[in-house]
Amino acid sequence: MKPSIHPDYKEVVFVDVSNNFSFKTRSTINTKEKIVWEDGKEYPLAKIETSSESHPFYTGTQKIMDTAGRVEKFKQKFGARASGKASVKS
């Protein structure tokens, strides 16, 4: 790798502000805040609003749309008009 063209890849602590869940990983993000982690060392701190601990997809609280019901309702309402084809006379 060429020197001085790549960002600094370091360990960073991310904190989910919605539920105070935190994890340490490596990143190139630049932060102004620091935090002392469980191992006693100081790491850059990045605050995030959603993580796997609070996102509805991962927590199982995601709402599933009833698309089959919507399709049937559409067919009942517009089925006769939408399925009828206009005849072309020569």
Tab-separated table of C-alpha atoms in Angstrom:
chain	number	residue	atom	x	y	z
A	1	MET	CA	0.000	0.000	0.000
A	2	LYS	CA	1.117	3.528	-0.697
A	3	PRO	CA	1.842	5.471	2.460
A	4	SER	CA	-0.268	8.482	3.481
A	5	ILE	CA	-3.165	7.938	1.020
A	6	HIS	CA	-5.301	5.565	3.124
A	7	PRO	CA	-7.457	6.644	6.074
A	8	ASP	CA	-6.475	5.590	9.578
A	9	TYR	CA	-8.144	2.212	10.297
A	10	LYS	CA	-8.524	1.951	14.063
A	11	GLU	CA	-10.679	0.431	16.794
A	12	VAL	CA	-13.795	2.510	17.522
A	13	VAL	CA	-16.655	2.095	20.013
A	14	PHE	CA	-20.156	2.593	18.595
A	15	VAL	CA	-23.023	3.371	20.984
A	16	ASP	CA	-26.682	3.010	20.025
A	17	VAL	CA	-28.254	6.045	21.706
A	18	SER	CA	-31.777	4.553	21.638
A	19	ASN	CA	-30.957	1.699	24.030
A	20	ASN	CA	-27.361	2.351	25.170
A	21	PHE	CA	-26.045	-0.790	23.415
A	22	SER	CA	-22.346	-0.488	22.594
A	23	PHE	CA	-19.858	-2.511	20.588
A	24	LYS	CA	-16.237	-2.176	19.557
A	25	THR	CA	-15.106	-2.688	15.979
A	26	ARG	CA	-12.598	-1.289	13.517
A	27	SER	CA	-13.464	1.728	11.385
A	28	THR	CA	-12.050	4.755	9.586
A	29	ILE	CA	-14.600	7.154	11.116
A	30	ASN	CA	-13.236	10.355	12.664
A	31	THR	CA	-14.799	11.309	15.990
A	32	LYS	CA	-14.295	14.073	18.532
A	33	GLU	CA	-15.433	12.088	21.583
A	34	LYS	CA	-13.629	9.276	23.393
A	35	ILE	CA	-14.775	6.556	25.793
A	36	VAL	CA	-13.053	4.140	28.163
A	37	TRP	CA	-14.002	0.603	27.095
A	38	GLU	CA	-14.360	-2.524	29.270
A	39	ASP	CA	-10.672	-3.356	28.825
A	40	GLY	CA	-9.658	-0.029	30.416
A	41	LYS	CA	-8.329	1.499	27.187
A	42	GLU	CA	-9.617	4.721	25.628
A	43	TYR	CA	-11.210	4.531	22.165
A	44	PRO	CA	-12.914	7.008	19.818
A	45	LEU	CA	-16.697	7.110	20.369
A	46	ALA	CA	-19.286	7.175	17.574
A	47	LYS	CA	-22.951	7.625	18.523
A	48	ILE	CA	-25.500	5.975	16.234
A	49	GLU	CA	-29.306	6.043	16.300
A	50	THR	CA	-29.997	2.463	15.176
A	51	SER	CA	-28.101	-0.796	15.528
A	52	SER	CA	-28.993	-4.475	15.314
A	53	GLU	CA	-30.216	-4.248	18.921
A	54	SER	CA	-32.849	-1.605	18.139
A	55	HIS	CA	-33.744	-2.026	14.446
A	56	PRO	CA	-37.222	-3.537	13.923
A	57	PHE	CA	-35.961	-6.042	11.340
A	58	TYR	CA	-33.491	-7.614	13.788
A	59	THR	CA	-35.676	-7.347	16.897
A	60	GLY	CA	-38.624	-9.091	15.244
A	61	THR	CA	-41.013	-6.163	15.612
A	62	GLN	CA	-41.118	-5.336	11.911
A	63	LYS	CA	-44.589	-4.994	10.437
A	64	ILE	CA	-45.316	-7.188	7.424
A	65	MET	CA	-47.598	-5.721	4.782
A	66	ASP	CA	-50.586	-7.808	3.716
A	67	THR	CA	-49.948	-7.655	-0.027
A	68	ALA	CA	-52.243	-10.579	-0.879
A	69	GLY	CA	-55.205	-8.795	0.674
A	70	ARG	CA	-54.354	-5.608	-1.157
A	71	VAL	CA	-54.175	-7.401	-4.512
A	72	GLU	CA	-57.557	-9.055	-3.950
A	73	LYS	CA	-59.119	-5.737	-2.949
A	74	PHE	CA	-57.707	-4.144	-6.129
A	75	LYS	CA	-59.043	-6.966	-8.295
A	76	GLN	CA	-62.507	-6.662	-6.743
A	77	LYS	CA	-62.569	-2.924	-7.270
A	78	PHE	CA	-60.981	-2.669	-10.721
A	79	GLY	CA	-60.956	-6.289	-11.988
A	80	ALA	CA	-63.672	-5.932	-14.589
A	81	ARG	CA	-62.240	-2.723	-16.001
A	82	ALA	CA	-58.573	-3.742	-15.876
A	83	SER	CA	-59.046	-7.213	-17.363
A	84	GLY	CA	-61.270	-6.124	-20.274
A	85	LYS	CA	-59.220	-5.424	-23.398
A	86	ALA	CA	-60.245	-2.850	-25.955
A	87	SER	CA	-60.964	-4.372	-29.326
A	88	VAL	CA	-59.228	-2.876	-32.337
A	89	LYS	CA	-61.223	-2.768	-35.589
A	90	SER	CA	-59.481	-2.647	-38.958
